């Protein structure tokens, strides 16, 4: 498989580049849930030359699922989301055992356009796996658009790498699988039939953040799109590709929580978010890009803190309000 066949959708056309999010679904990095599929106001006008993602069905993505050996979820009929959590890793930071849903939720997202299928993803890899994953991605013609960490201290050492490519969906899936084969990312497992209880004042957290979170694997999550449409110069990029703010709460007992996630920001918003987070005694972990050609230019900031959950939510709210979030649904 030629790298050109994946990264060049048409002669002379600039490759559509990433990002997450995510949700988290995106997410935000590795924090994606179905709530990621929200987006900006329908009133936002788009230049006529930008391609919208094509509406698809679950059946359309079966060849991708077969190639990866993993089944995903179709979000808003456009983004096929495959979760890649590192449930095999026992990661600690500041003496806290990190649940996969807090920080270790990698993903691969696929969206179909008229000129090809786009892959955006975030892979969670150990430091030992990283060189092999990099080589496999590069051999498959899948671009890496970010390399960073989500946590200030961690054992073992973990890295997050964002990936992007454009081309035939099955070839993209095959290339991604070659990278996954260089890791110990476990096979997909069915979601639990019931969610474990969240030992936090979730109603208080919801009120403080002005929207309702979602319980997911023992983590209380928020995935928040921007009130703005994002593109790469050729394609409209729906929030479900991972272009969202992700905020995750892991209960620690006694209504305390550890928080982790990332804010998606334009350049003028970055310093406002830093100042708001620090005013709330929330640590800044990393500031970076997920994409190479996004418009508007977006930056992502990871954060960390432990304290009373509602207190943390109140501290996060001014930072969130500084990023032009989409209205709560």
PDB file of C-alpha atoms in Angstrom:
ATOM      1  CA  UNK A   1       0.000   0.000   0.000  1.00  0.00           C
ATOM      2  CA  UNK A   2       1.452   3.286  -1.057  1.00  0.00           C
ATOM      3  CA  UNK A   3       1.515   6.218   1.400  1.00  0.00           C
ATOM      4  CA  UNK A   4       0.411   8.439  -1.489  1.00  0.00           C
ATOM      5  CA  UNK A   5      -2.799   6.471  -1.906  1.00  0.00           C
ATOM      6  CA  UNK A   6      -3.840   7.377   1.619  1.00  0.00           C
ATOM      7  CA  UNK A   7      -2.673  10.907   2.186  1.00  0.00           C
ATOM      8  CA  UNK A   8      -3.475  12.431  -1.228  1.00  0.00           C
ATOM      9  CA  UNK A   9      -7.176  12.425  -2.043  1.00  0.00           C
ATOM     10  CA  UNK A  10      -6.672  14.193  -5.392  1.00  0.00           C
ATOM     11  CA  UNK A  11      -3.752  15.595  -7.337  1.00  0.00           C
ATOM     12  CA  UNK A  12      -2.877  19.076  -6.140  1.00  0.00           C
ATOM     13  CA  UNK A  13      -5.279  18.930  -3.177  1.00  0.00           C
ATOM     14  CA  UNK A  14      -3.848  19.631   0.249  1.00  0.00           C
ATOM     15  CA  UNK A  15      -4.263  16.683   2.618  1.00  0.00           C
ATOM     16  CA  UNK A  16      -7.045  17.146   5.112  1.00  0.00           C
ATOM     17  CA  UNK A  17      -5.395  17.057   8.507  1.00  0.00           C
ATOM     18  CA  UNK A  18      -6.546  16.369  12.026  1.00  0.00           C
ATOM     19  CA  UNK A  19      -7.272  17.278  14.872  1.00  0.00           C
ATOM     20  CA  UNK A  20      -9.045  14.992  18.843  1.00  0.00           C
ATOM     21  CA  UNK A  21     -12.099  14.335  20.277  1.00  0.00           C
ATOM     22  CA  UNK A  22     -13.300  13.026  21.084  1.00  0.00           C
ATOM     23  CA  UNK A  23     -15.376  11.759  23.244  1.00  0.00           C
ATOM     24  CA  UNK A  24     -15.080  11.240  23.788  1.00  0.00           C
ATOM     25  CA  UNK A  25     -16.182  10.140  21.107  1.00  0.00           C
ATOM     26  CA  UNK A  26     -13.657  12.625  21.465  1.00  0.00           C
ATOM     27  CA  UNK A  27     -12.662  14.046  22.602  1.00  0.00           C
ATOM     28  CA  UNK A  28     -11.300  15.946  23.229  1.00  0.00           C
ATOM     29  CA  UNK A  29      -8.413  13.475  23.634  1.00  0.00           C
ATOM     30  CA  UNK A  30      -9.803  10.089  24.284  1.00  0.00           C
ATOM     31  CA  UNK A  31     -12.897  11.318  26.054  1.00  0.00           C
ATOM     32  CA  UNK A  32     -15.491  10.915  23.381  1.00  0.00           C
ATOM     33  CA  UNK A  33     -19.117   9.967  23.958  1.00  0.00           C
ATOM     34  CA  UNK A  34     -22.169  10.273  21.756  1.00  0.00           C
ATOM     35  CA  UNK A  35     -22.693  13.783  23.133  1.00  0.00           C
ATOM     36  CA  UNK A  36     -19.730  14.800  20.973  1.00  0.00           C
ATOM     37  CA  UNK A  37     -22.020  14.683  17.971  1.00  0.00           C
ATOM     38  CA  UNK A  38     -23.463  18.101  18.801  1.00  0.00           C
ATOM     39  CA  UNK A  39     -22.197  21.127  16.975  1.00  0.00           C
ATOM     40  CA  UNK A  40     -22.428  24.812  16.194  1.00  0.00           C
ATOM     41  CA  UNK A  41     -25.545  26.716  15.398  1.00  0.00           C
ATOM     42  CA  UNK A  42     -27.179  25.837  12.110  1.00  0.00           C
ATOM     43  CA  UNK A  43     -27.163  29.542  11.318  1.00  0.00           C
ATOM     44  CA  UNK A  44     -23.407  29.499  10.724  1.00  0.00           C
ATOM     45  CA  UNK A  45     -22.904  29.934   6.983  1.00  0.00           C
ATOM     46  CA  UNK A  46     -20.256  27.849   5.254  1.00  0.00           C
ATOM     47  CA  UNK A  47     -18.267  28.590   2.094  1.00  0.00           C
ATOM     48  CA  UNK A  48     -19.766  26.661  -0.803  1.00  0.00           C
ATOM     49  CA  UNK A  49     -16.514  24.877  -1.680  1.00  0.00           C
ATOM     50  CA  UNK A  50     -16.334  23.010   1.651  1.00  0.00           C
ATOM     51  CA  UNK A  51     -17.457  19.388   1.565  1.00  0.00           C
ATOM     52  CA  UNK A  52     -19.888  18.182   4.211  1.00  0.00           C
ATOM     53  CA  UNK A  53     -19.483  14.619   5.544  1.00  0.00           C
ATOM     54  CA  UNK A  54     -21.647  12.076   3.723  1.00  0.00           C
ATOM     55  CA  UNK A  55     -24.561  10.419   5.512  1.00  0.00           C
ATOM     56  CA  UNK A  56     -23.816   6.722   6.078  1.00  0.00           C
ATOM     57  CA  UNK A  57     -25.252   3.613   7.740  1.00  0.00           C
ATOM     58  CA  UNK A  58     -23.729   1.008  10.069  1.00  0.00           C
ATOM     59  CA  UNK A  59     -23.607  -1.377   7.098  1.00  0.00           C
ATOM     60  CA  UNK A  60     -21.372   1.042   5.159  1.00  0.00           C
ATOM     61  CA  UNK A  61     -18.694   0.691   7.841  1.00  0.00           C
ATOM     62  CA  UNK A  62     -18.695  -3.107   8.140  1.00  0.00           C
ATOM     63  CA  UNK A  63     -15.580  -3.467   5.894  1.00  0.00           C
ATOM     64  CA  UNK A  64     -13.732  -1.061   8.225  1.00  0.00           C
ATOM     65  CA  UNK A  65     -14.849  -2.987  11.300  1.00  0.00           C
ATOM     66  CA  UNK A  66     -13.796  -6.259   9.672  1.00  0.00           C
ATOM     67  CA  UNK A  67     -10.369  -4.881   8.735  1.00  0.00           C
ATOM     68  CA  UNK A  68      -9.766  -3.588  12.260  1.00  0.00           C
ATOM     69  CA  UNK A  69     -11.413  -6.519  14.022  1.00  0.00           C
ATOM     70  CA  UNK A  70     -13.386  -4.006  16.093  1.00  0.00           C
ATOM     71  CA  UNK A  71     -16.945  -2.741  15.848  1.00  0.00           C
ATOM     72  CA  UNK A  72     -17.664   0.929  16.290  1.00  0.00           C
ATOM     73  CA  UNK A  73     -20.633   3.237  16.775  1.00  0.00           C
ATOM     74  CA  UNK A  74     -22.132   5.476  14.086  1.00  0.00           C
ATOM     75  CA  UNK A  75     -22.642   9.000  15.399  1.00  0.00           C
ATOM     76  CA  UNK A  76     -25.184  11.336  13.723  1.00  0.00           C
ATOM     77  CA  UNK A  77     -24.943   9.135  10.593  1.00  0.00           C
ATOM     78  CA  UNK A  78     -21.573  10.645   9.663  1.00  0.00           C
ATOM     79  CA  UNK A  79     -18.751   9.642  12.036  1.00  0.00           C
ATOM     80  CA  UNK A  80     -17.896   5.998  12.714  1.00  0.00           C
ATOM     81  CA  UNK A  81     -16.289   5.939  16.155  1.00  0.00           C
ATOM     82  CA  UNK A  82     -14.153   3.050  17.413  1.00  0.00           C
ATOM     83  CA  UNK A  83     -12.971   3.209  21.014  1.00  0.00           C
ATOM     84  CA  UNK A  84      -9.412   2.057  21.784  1.00  0.00           C
ATOM     85  CA  UNK A  85      -9.129   2.281  25.604  1.00  0.00           C
ATOM     86  CA  UNK A  86      -6.025   0.989  27.361  1.00  0.00           C
ATOM     87  CA  UNK A  87      -7.814  -1.300  29.800  1.00  0.00           C
ATOM     88  CA  UNK A  88      -4.650  -3.413  29.929  1.00  0.00           C
ATOM     89  CA  UNK A  89      -2.559  -0.725  31.640  1.00  0.00           C
ATOM     90  CA  UNK A  90      -2.294  -0.014  35.351  1.00  0.00           C
ATOM     91  CA  UNK A  91      -1.387   3.670  35.360  1.00  0.00           C
ATOM     92  CA  UNK A  92      -0.899   5.787  38.473  1.00  0.00           C
ATOM     93  CA  UNK A  93      -0.303   9.510  38.864  1.00  0.00           C
ATOM     94  CA  UNK A  94       0.312  11.207  42.210  1.00  0.00           C
ATOM     95  CA  UNK A  95      -0.547   7.882  43.838  1.00  0.00           C
ATOM     96  CA  UNK A  96      -3.978   7.696  42.158  1.00  0.00           C
ATOM     97  CA  UNK A  97      -4.892   4.673  40.042  1.00  0.00           C
ATOM     98  CA  UNK A  98      -6.196   6.098  36.748  1.00  0.00           C
ATOM     99  CA  UNK A  99      -9.317   4.519  35.280  1.00  0.00           C
ATOM    100  CA  UNK A 100      -9.203   4.079  31.484  1.00  0.00           C
ATOM    101  CA  UNK A 101     -12.133   6.454  31.013  1.00  0.00           C
ATOM    102  CA  UNK A 102     -10.379   9.331  32.779  1.00  0.00           C
ATOM    103  CA  UNK A 103      -7.277   9.583  30.606  1.00  0.00           C
ATOM    104  CA  UNK A 104      -6.586   6.361  28.710  1.00  0.00           C
ATOM    105  CA  UNK A 105      -9.372   6.309  26.109  1.00  0.00           C
ATOM    106  CA  UNK A 106      -7.868   6.264  22.634  1.00  0.00           C
ATOM    107  CA  UNK A 107     -10.090   6.177  19.564  1.00  0.00           C
ATOM    108  CA  UNK A 108     -10.278   6.035  15.772  1.00  0.00           C
ATOM    109  CA  UNK A 109     -12.903   8.070  13.911  1.00  0.00           C
ATOM    110  CA  UNK A 110     -13.833   7.699  10.252  1.00  0.00           C
ATOM    111  CA  UNK A 111     -15.933  10.086   8.127  1.00  0.00           C
ATOM    112  CA  UNK A 112     -16.788   9.756   4.431  1.00  0.00           C
ATOM    113  CA  UNK A 113     -16.506  12.698   2.019  1.00  0.00           C
ATOM    114  CA  UNK A 114     -16.988  12.887  -1.742  1.00  0.00           C
ATOM    115  CA  UNK A 115     -13.218  12.754  -2.309  1.00  0.00           C
ATOM    116  CA  UNK A 116     -12.464   9.923   0.139  1.00  0.00           C
ATOM    117  CA  UNK A 117     -12.695   8.788   3.731  1.00  0.00           C
ATOM    118  CA  UNK A 118     -11.002  10.675   6.548  1.00  0.00           C
ATOM    119  CA  UNK A 119      -9.377   8.996   9.544  1.00  0.00           C
ATOM    120  CA  UNK A 120      -8.737  10.946  12.720  1.00  0.00           C
ATOM    121  CA  UNK A 121      -7.671   9.284  15.923  1.00  0.00           C
ATOM    122  CA  UNK A 122      -5.709   9.334  19.148  1.00  0.00           C
ATOM    123  CA  UNK A 123      -3.640   6.317  20.173  1.00  0.00           C
ATOM    124  CA  UNK A 124      -2.556   5.720  23.767  1.00  0.00           C
ATOM    125  CA  UNK A 125       0.839   4.000  23.719  1.00  0.00           C
ATOM    126  CA  UNK A 126       3.560   3.140  26.174  1.00  0.00           C
ATOM    127  CA  UNK A 127       6.994   4.635  25.745  1.00  0.00           C
ATOM    128  CA  UNK A 128       8.295   1.236  24.632  1.00  0.00           C
ATOM    129  CA  UNK A 129       5.510   0.892  22.037  1.00  0.00           C
ATOM    130  CA  UNK A 130       5.877   4.404  20.620  1.00  0.00           C
ATOM    131  CA  UNK A 131       8.772   3.806  18.159  1.00  0.00           C
ATOM    132  CA  UNK A 132       7.102   0.695  16.722  1.00  0.00           C
ATOM    133  CA  UNK A 133       3.750   2.467  16.417  1.00  0.00           C
ATOM    134  CA  UNK A 134       5.390   5.444  14.723  1.00  0.00           C
ATOM    135  CA  UNK A 135       7.153   3.209  12.200  1.00  0.00           C
ATOM    136  CA  UNK A 136       3.946   1.290  11.434  1.00  0.00           C
ATOM    137  CA  UNK A 137       1.929   4.479  10.941  1.00  0.00           C
ATOM    138  CA  UNK A 138       4.551   6.022   8.693  1.00  0.00           C
ATOM    139  CA  UNK A 139       4.882   2.839   6.626  1.00  0.00           C
ATOM    140  CA  UNK A 140       1.104   2.878   6.114  1.00  0.00           C
ATOM    141  CA  UNK A 141       1.087   6.524   5.066  1.00  0.00           C
ATOM    142  CA  UNK A 142      -0.878   7.601   8.140  1.00  0.00           C
ATOM    143  CA  UNK A 143       0.264  10.969   9.405  1.00  0.00           C
ATOM    144  CA  UNK A 144       1.003  11.819  13.026  1.00  0.00           C
ATOM    145  CA  UNK A 145      -0.195  15.305  13.884  1.00  0.00           C
ATOM    146  CA  UNK A 146       0.514  15.478  17.624  1.00  0.00           C
ATOM    147  CA  UNK A 147       2.515  13.704  20.301  1.00  0.00           C
ATOM    148  CA  UNK A 148       1.950  14.643  23.928  1.00  0.00           C
ATOM    149  CA  UNK A 149       0.924  13.565  27.433  1.00  0.00           C
ATOM    150  CA  UNK A 150      -2.292  13.942  29.398  1.00  0.00           C
ATOM    151  CA  UNK A 151      -0.806  13.589  32.889  1.00  0.00           C
ATOM    152  CA  UNK A 152       2.017  15.411  34.684  1.00  0.00           C
ATOM    153  CA  UNK A 153       3.359  12.302  36.398  1.00  0.00           C
ATOM    154  CA  UNK A 154       2.636   8.757  35.408  1.00  0.00           C
ATOM    155  CA  UNK A 155       3.873   5.243  35.864  1.00  0.00           C
ATOM    156  CA  UNK A 156       4.448   3.634  33.457  1.00  0.00           C
ATOM    157  CA  UNK A 157       5.330   6.357  30.945  1.00  0.00           C
ATOM    158  CA  UNK A 158       2.445   6.840  28.495  1.00  0.00           C
ATOM    159  CA  UNK A 159       2.184   8.931  25.320  1.00  0.00           C
ATOM    160  CA  UNK A 160      -0.728  10.004  23.167  1.00  0.00           C
ATOM    161  CA  UNK A 161      -0.290  10.387  19.412  1.00  0.00           C
ATOM    162  CA  UNK A 162      -2.914  11.865  17.099  1.00  0.00           C
ATOM    163  CA  UNK A 163      -3.218  10.361  13.632  1.00  0.00           C
ATOM    164  CA  UNK A 164      -4.742  11.457  10.349  1.00  0.00           C
ATOM    165  CA  UNK A 165      -5.120  10.129   6.818  1.00  0.00           C
ATOM    166  CA  UNK A 166      -7.396  10.422   3.817  1.00  0.00           C
ATOM    167  CA  UNK A 167      -8.182   7.682   1.301  1.00  0.00           C
ATOM    168  CA  UNK A 168      -9.833   4.293   0.898  1.00  0.00           C
ATOM    169  CA  UNK A 169     -11.513   3.316   4.197  1.00  0.00           C
ATOM    170  CA  UNK A 170     -10.398  -0.330   4.179  1.00  0.00           C
ATOM    171  CA  UNK A 171      -6.791   0.601   3.412  1.00  0.00           C
ATOM    172  CA  UNK A 172      -6.923   3.172   6.206  1.00  0.00           C
ATOM    173  CA  UNK A 173      -8.241   0.531   8.599  1.00  0.00           C
ATOM    174  CA  UNK A 174      -5.572  -1.941   7.530  1.00  0.00           C
ATOM    175  CA  UNK A 175      -2.852   0.649   8.066  1.00  0.00           C
ATOM    176  CA  UNK A 176      -4.220   1.539  11.475  1.00  0.00           C
ATOM    177  CA  UNK A 177      -4.399  -2.126  12.441  1.00  0.00           C
ATOM    178  CA  UNK A 178      -0.692  -2.509  11.681  1.00  0.00           C
ATOM    179  CA  UNK A 179      -0.036   0.200  14.271  1.00  0.00           C
ATOM    180  CA  UNK A 180      -2.428  -1.336  16.797  1.00  0.00           C
ATOM    181  CA  UNK A 181      -0.661  -4.688  16.337  1.00  0.00           C
ATOM    182  CA  UNK A 182       2.500  -2.996  17.638  1.00  0.00           C
ATOM    183  CA  UNK A 183       0.720  -2.327  20.949  1.00  0.00           C
ATOM    184  CA  UNK A 184      -0.960  -4.356  23.660  1.00  0.00           C
ATOM    185  CA  UNK A 185      -4.269  -2.494  23.206  1.00  0.00           C
ATOM    186  CA  UNK A 186      -6.786  -5.203  24.120  1.00  0.00           C
ATOM    187  CA  UNK A 187      -9.541  -6.463  21.821  1.00  0.00           C
ATOM    188  CA  UNK A 188     -12.831  -4.633  21.956  1.00  0.00           C
ATOM    189  CA  UNK A 189     -15.202  -5.709  24.709  1.00  0.00           C
ATOM    190  CA  UNK A 190     -18.962  -5.125  24.895  1.00  0.00           C
ATOM    191  CA  UNK A 191     -20.099  -2.183  27.031  1.00  0.00           C
ATOM    192  CA  UNK A 192     -21.478  -3.022  30.461  1.00  0.00           C
ATOM    193  CA  UNK A 193     -25.222  -3.565  30.624  1.00  0.00           C
ATOM    194  CA  UNK A 194     -25.418  -1.189  33.591  1.00  0.00           C
ATOM    195  CA  UNK A 195     -23.170   1.702  34.611  1.00  0.00           C
ATOM    196  CA  UNK A 196     -21.472   1.610  38.024  1.00  0.00           C
ATOM    197  CA  UNK A 197     -22.654   4.337  40.413  1.00  0.00           C
ATOM    198  CA  UNK A 198     -20.805   7.658  40.412  1.00  0.00           C
ATOM    199  CA  UNK A 199     -19.934   8.566  44.009  1.00  0.00           C
ATOM    200  CA  UNK A 200     -20.056  12.316  43.353  1.00  0.00           C
ATOM    201  CA  UNK A 201     -22.585  15.117  43.648  1.00  0.00           C
ATOM    202  CA  UNK A 202     -23.350  14.933  39.928  1.00  0.00           C
ATOM    203  CA  UNK A 203     -26.322  17.284  40.215  1.00  0.00           C
ATOM    204  CA  UNK A 204     -24.048  19.900  41.775  1.00  0.00           C
ATOM    205  CA  UNK A 205     -21.418  19.341  39.095  1.00  0.00           C
ATOM    206  CA  UNK A 206     -24.055  19.680  36.361  1.00  0.00           C
ATOM    207  CA  UNK A 207     -25.327  22.934  37.863  1.00  0.00           C
ATOM    208  CA  UNK A 208     -21.815  24.361  38.158  1.00  0.00           C
ATOM    209  CA  UNK A 209     -20.952  23.559  34.529  1.00  0.00           C
ATOM    210  CA  UNK A 210     -24.387  24.479  33.176  1.00  0.00           C
ATOM    211  CA  UNK A 211     -24.970  21.188  31.365  1.00  0.00           C
ATOM    212  CA  UNK A 212     -25.540  17.520  32.100  1.00  0.00           C
ATOM    213  CA  UNK A 213     -22.740  14.981  32.167  1.00  0.00           C
ATOM    214  CA  UNK A 214     -22.773  11.292  31.291  1.00  0.00           C
ATOM    215  CA  UNK A 215     -21.737   8.302  33.403  1.00  0.00           C
ATOM    216  CA  UNK A 216     -19.321   6.073  31.506  1.00  0.00           C
ATOM    217  CA  UNK A 217     -17.405   3.231  33.135  1.00  0.00           C
ATOM    218  CA  UNK A 218     -17.259   4.858  36.553  1.00  0.00           C
ATOM    219  CA  UNK A 219     -16.254   8.266  35.143  1.00  0.00           C
ATOM    220  CA  UNK A 220     -18.531  11.325  34.928  1.00  0.00           C
ATOM    221  CA  UNK A 221     -17.918  12.956  31.540  1.00  0.00           C
ATOM    222  CA  UNK A 222     -18.696  16.091  29.601  1.00  0.00           C
ATOM    223  CA  UNK A 223     -18.015  16.452  25.883  1.00  0.00           C
ATOM    224  CA  UNK A 224     -18.678  19.968  24.628  1.00  0.00           C
ATOM    225  CA  UNK A 225     -18.522  21.168  21.029  1.00  0.00           C
ATOM    226  CA  UNK A 226     -17.521  24.676  20.053  1.00  0.00           C
ATOM    227  CA  UNK A 227     -20.209  27.079  18.900  1.00  0.00           C
ATOM    228  CA  UNK A 228     -18.306  27.328  15.636  1.00  0.00           C
ATOM    229  CA  UNK A 229     -17.832  25.219  12.534  1.00  0.00           C
ATOM    230  CA  UNK A 230     -14.310  23.904  11.929  1.00  0.00           C
ATOM    231  CA  UNK A 231     -12.844  22.947   8.549  1.00  0.00           C
ATOM    232  CA  UNK A 232      -9.494  22.007   7.031  1.00  0.00           C
ATOM    233  CA  UNK A 233      -9.798  24.162   3.928  1.00  0.00           C
ATOM    234  CA  UNK A 234     -11.593  21.399   2.028  1.00  0.00           C
ATOM    235  CA  UNK A 235     -13.867  19.557   4.448  1.00  0.00           C
ATOM    236  CA  UNK A 236     -16.228  20.534   7.234  1.00  0.00           C
ATOM    237  CA  UNK A 237     -15.027  18.678  10.350  1.00  0.00           C
ATOM    238  CA  UNK A 238     -17.908  17.648  12.626  1.00  0.00           C
ATOM    239  CA  UNK A 239     -17.271  17.825  16.389  1.00  0.00           C
ATOM    240  CA  UNK A 240     -17.702  14.043  16.609  1.00  0.00           C
ATOM    241  CA  UNK A 241     -14.332  13.615  14.900  1.00  0.00           C
ATOM    242  CA  UNK A 242     -12.845  14.668  18.245  1.00  0.00           C
ATOM    243  CA  UNK A 243     -12.994  18.471  18.087  1.00  0.00           C
ATOM    244  CA  UNK A 244     -14.516  18.986  21.509  1.00  0.00           C
ATOM    245  CA  UNK A 245     -13.665  20.023  25.042  1.00  0.00           C
ATOM    246  CA  UNK A 246     -13.551  16.953  27.267  1.00  0.00           C
ATOM    247  CA  UNK A 247     -13.960  17.188  31.052  1.00  0.00           C
ATOM    248  CA  UNK A 248     -13.784  13.975  33.095  1.00  0.00           C
ATOM    249  CA  UNK A 249     -14.367  13.379  36.814  1.00  0.00           C
ATOM    250  CA  UNK A 250     -13.066  10.220  38.527  1.00  0.00           C
ATOM    251  CA  UNK A 251     -14.528   9.702  42.019  1.00  0.00           C
ATOM    252  CA  UNK A 252     -11.964   9.408  44.809  1.00  0.00           C
ATOM    253  CA  UNK A 253     -14.362   9.014  47.758  1.00  0.00           C
ATOM    254  CA  UNK A 254     -15.995  11.566  50.016  1.00  0.00           C
ATOM    255  CA  UNK A 255     -17.285  13.554  46.993  1.00  0.00           C
ATOM    256  CA  UNK A 256     -13.689  14.203  45.959  1.00  0.00           C
ATOM    257  CA  UNK A 257     -12.628  13.728  42.340  1.00  0.00           C
ATOM    258  CA  UNK A 258      -9.647  13.724  40.043  1.00  0.00           C
ATOM    259  CA  UNK A 259     -10.251  15.746  36.881  1.00  0.00           C
ATOM    260  CA  UNK A 260      -8.543  15.367  33.533  1.00  0.00           C
ATOM    261  CA  UNK A 261      -9.372  16.265  29.959  1.00  0.00           C
ATOM    262  CA  UNK A 262      -8.658  19.042  27.516  1.00  0.00           C
ATOM    263  CA  UNK A 263     -10.037  22.363  26.338  1.00  0.00           C
ATOM    264  CA  UNK A 264     -10.264  23.161  22.622  1.00  0.00           C
ATOM    265  CA  UNK A 265      -9.426  26.836  22.056  1.00  0.00           C
ATOM    266  CA  UNK A 266      -8.611  29.454  19.463  1.00  0.00           C
ATOM    267  CA  UNK A 267      -5.403  31.449  19.957  1.00  0.00           C
ATOM    268  CA  UNK A 268      -7.087  34.454  21.645  1.00  0.00           C
ATOM    269  CA  UNK A 269      -8.697  32.121  24.180  1.00  0.00           C
ATOM    270  CA  UNK A 270      -5.547  30.295  25.341  1.00  0.00           C
ATOM    271  CA  UNK A 271      -4.304  32.760  27.958  1.00  0.00           C
ATOM    272  CA  UNK A 272      -7.825  33.317  29.314  1.00  0.00           C
ATOM    273  CA  UNK A 273      -8.210  29.580  29.872  1.00  0.00           C
ATOM    274  CA  UNK A 274      -4.796  29.269  31.527  1.00  0.00           C
ATOM    275  CA  UNK A 275      -5.591  32.139  33.878  1.00  0.00           C
ATOM    276  CA  UNK A 276      -9.024  30.738  34.742  1.00  0.00           C
ATOM    277  CA  UNK A 277      -7.651  27.259  35.452  1.00  0.00           C
ATOM    278  CA  UNK A 278      -4.823  28.521  37.629  1.00  0.00           C
ATOM    279  CA  UNK A 279      -7.199  30.791  39.552  1.00  0.00           C
ATOM    280  CA  UNK A 280      -9.039  27.594  40.439  1.00  0.00           C
ATOM    281  CA  UNK A 281      -5.780  25.805  41.446  1.00  0.00           C
ATOM    282  CA  UNK A 282      -6.034  23.487  38.441  1.00  0.00           C
ATOM    283  CA  UNK A 283      -2.702  22.358  36.982  1.00  0.00           C
ATOM    284  CA  UNK A 284      -1.826  22.872  33.321  1.00  0.00           C
ATOM    285  CA  UNK A 285      -0.433  19.668  31.813  1.00  0.00           C
ATOM    286  CA  UNK A 286       0.101  20.314  28.107  1.00  0.00           C
ATOM    287  CA  UNK A 287      -0.648  22.883  25.383  1.00  0.00           C
ATOM    288  CA  UNK A 288      -0.497  21.639  21.810  1.00  0.00           C
ATOM    289  CA  UNK A 289      -2.235  21.212  18.459  1.00  0.00           C
ATOM    290  CA  UNK A 290      -4.130  18.156  17.246  1.00  0.00           C
ATOM    291  CA  UNK A 291      -4.221  19.212  13.605  1.00  0.00           C
ATOM    292  CA  UNK A 292      -2.009  20.856  11.031  1.00  0.00           C
ATOM    293  CA  UNK A 293      -4.469  22.734   8.794  1.00  0.00           C
ATOM    294  CA  UNK A 294      -7.600  23.357  10.857  1.00  0.00           C
ATOM    295  CA  UNK A 295      -9.514  26.603  10.335  1.00  0.00           C
ATOM    296  CA  UNK A 296      -9.822  28.351  12.707  1.00  0.00           C
ATOM    297  CA  UNK A 297      -6.472  27.325  14.174  1.00  0.00           C
ATOM    298  CA  UNK A 298      -7.213  25.322  17.303  1.00  0.00           C
ATOM    299  CA  UNK A 299      -5.143  24.555  20.379  1.00  0.00           C
ATOM    300  CA  UNK A 300      -5.771  21.947  23.074  1.00  0.00           C
ATOM    301  CA  UNK A 301      -4.907  22.203  26.761  1.00  0.00           C
ATOM    302  CA  UNK A 302      -4.839  19.270  29.180  1.00  0.00           C
ATOM    303  CA  UNK A 303      -5.369  19.832  32.887  1.00  0.00           C
ATOM    304  CA  UNK A 304      -5.323  17.965  36.209  1.00  0.00           C
ATOM    305  CA  UNK A 305      -6.507  18.533  39.780  1.00  0.00           C
ATOM    306  CA  UNK A 306      -7.984  16.704  42.762  1.00  0.00           C
ATOM    307  CA  UNK A 307     -10.490  18.258  45.175  1.00  0.00           C
ATOM    308  CA  UNK A 308     -14.201  18.300  45.963  1.00  0.00           C
ATOM    309  CA  UNK A 309     -16.035  17.574  42.716  1.00  0.00           C
ATOM    310  CA  UNK A 310     -18.423  20.533  42.814  1.00  0.00           C
ATOM    311  CA  UNK A 311     -15.587  22.889  43.777  1.00  0.00           C
ATOM    312  CA  UNK A 312     -13.624  21.677  40.757  1.00  0.00           C
ATOM    313  CA  UNK A 313     -16.636  22.119  38.475  1.00  0.00           C
ATOM    314  CA  UNK A 314     -17.076  25.703  39.679  1.00  0.00           C
ATOM    315  CA  UNK A 315     -13.377  26.340  38.991  1.00  0.00           C
ATOM    316  CA  UNK A 316     -13.675  24.851  35.493  1.00  0.00           C
ATOM    317  CA  UNK A 317     -16.713  26.930  34.507  1.00  0.00           C
ATOM    318  CA  UNK A 318     -14.889  30.257  33.820  1.00  0.00           C
ATOM    319  CA  UNK A 319     -12.365  28.390  31.640  1.00  0.00           C
ATOM    320  CA  UNK A 320     -15.172  26.708  29.736  1.00  0.00           C
ATOM    321  CA  UNK A 321     -17.021  29.980  29.242  1.00  0.00           C
ATOM    322  CA  UNK A 322     -13.855  31.495  27.762  1.00  0.00           C
ATOM    323  CA  UNK A 323     -13.893  28.989  24.858  1.00  0.00           C
ATOM    324  CA  UNK A 324     -17.189  29.815  23.083  1.00  0.00           C
ATOM    325  CA  UNK A 325     -18.857  26.482  23.885  1.00  0.00           C
ATOM    326  CA  UNK A 326     -21.971  25.421  22.065  1.00  0.00           C
ATOM    327  CA  UNK A 327     -25.127  25.999  24.142  1.00  0.00           C
ATOM    328  CA  UNK A 328     -26.150  23.123  26.389  1.00  0.00           C
ATOM    329  CA  UNK A 329     -28.851  21.004  24.780  1.00  0.00           C
TER     330      UNK A 329
END
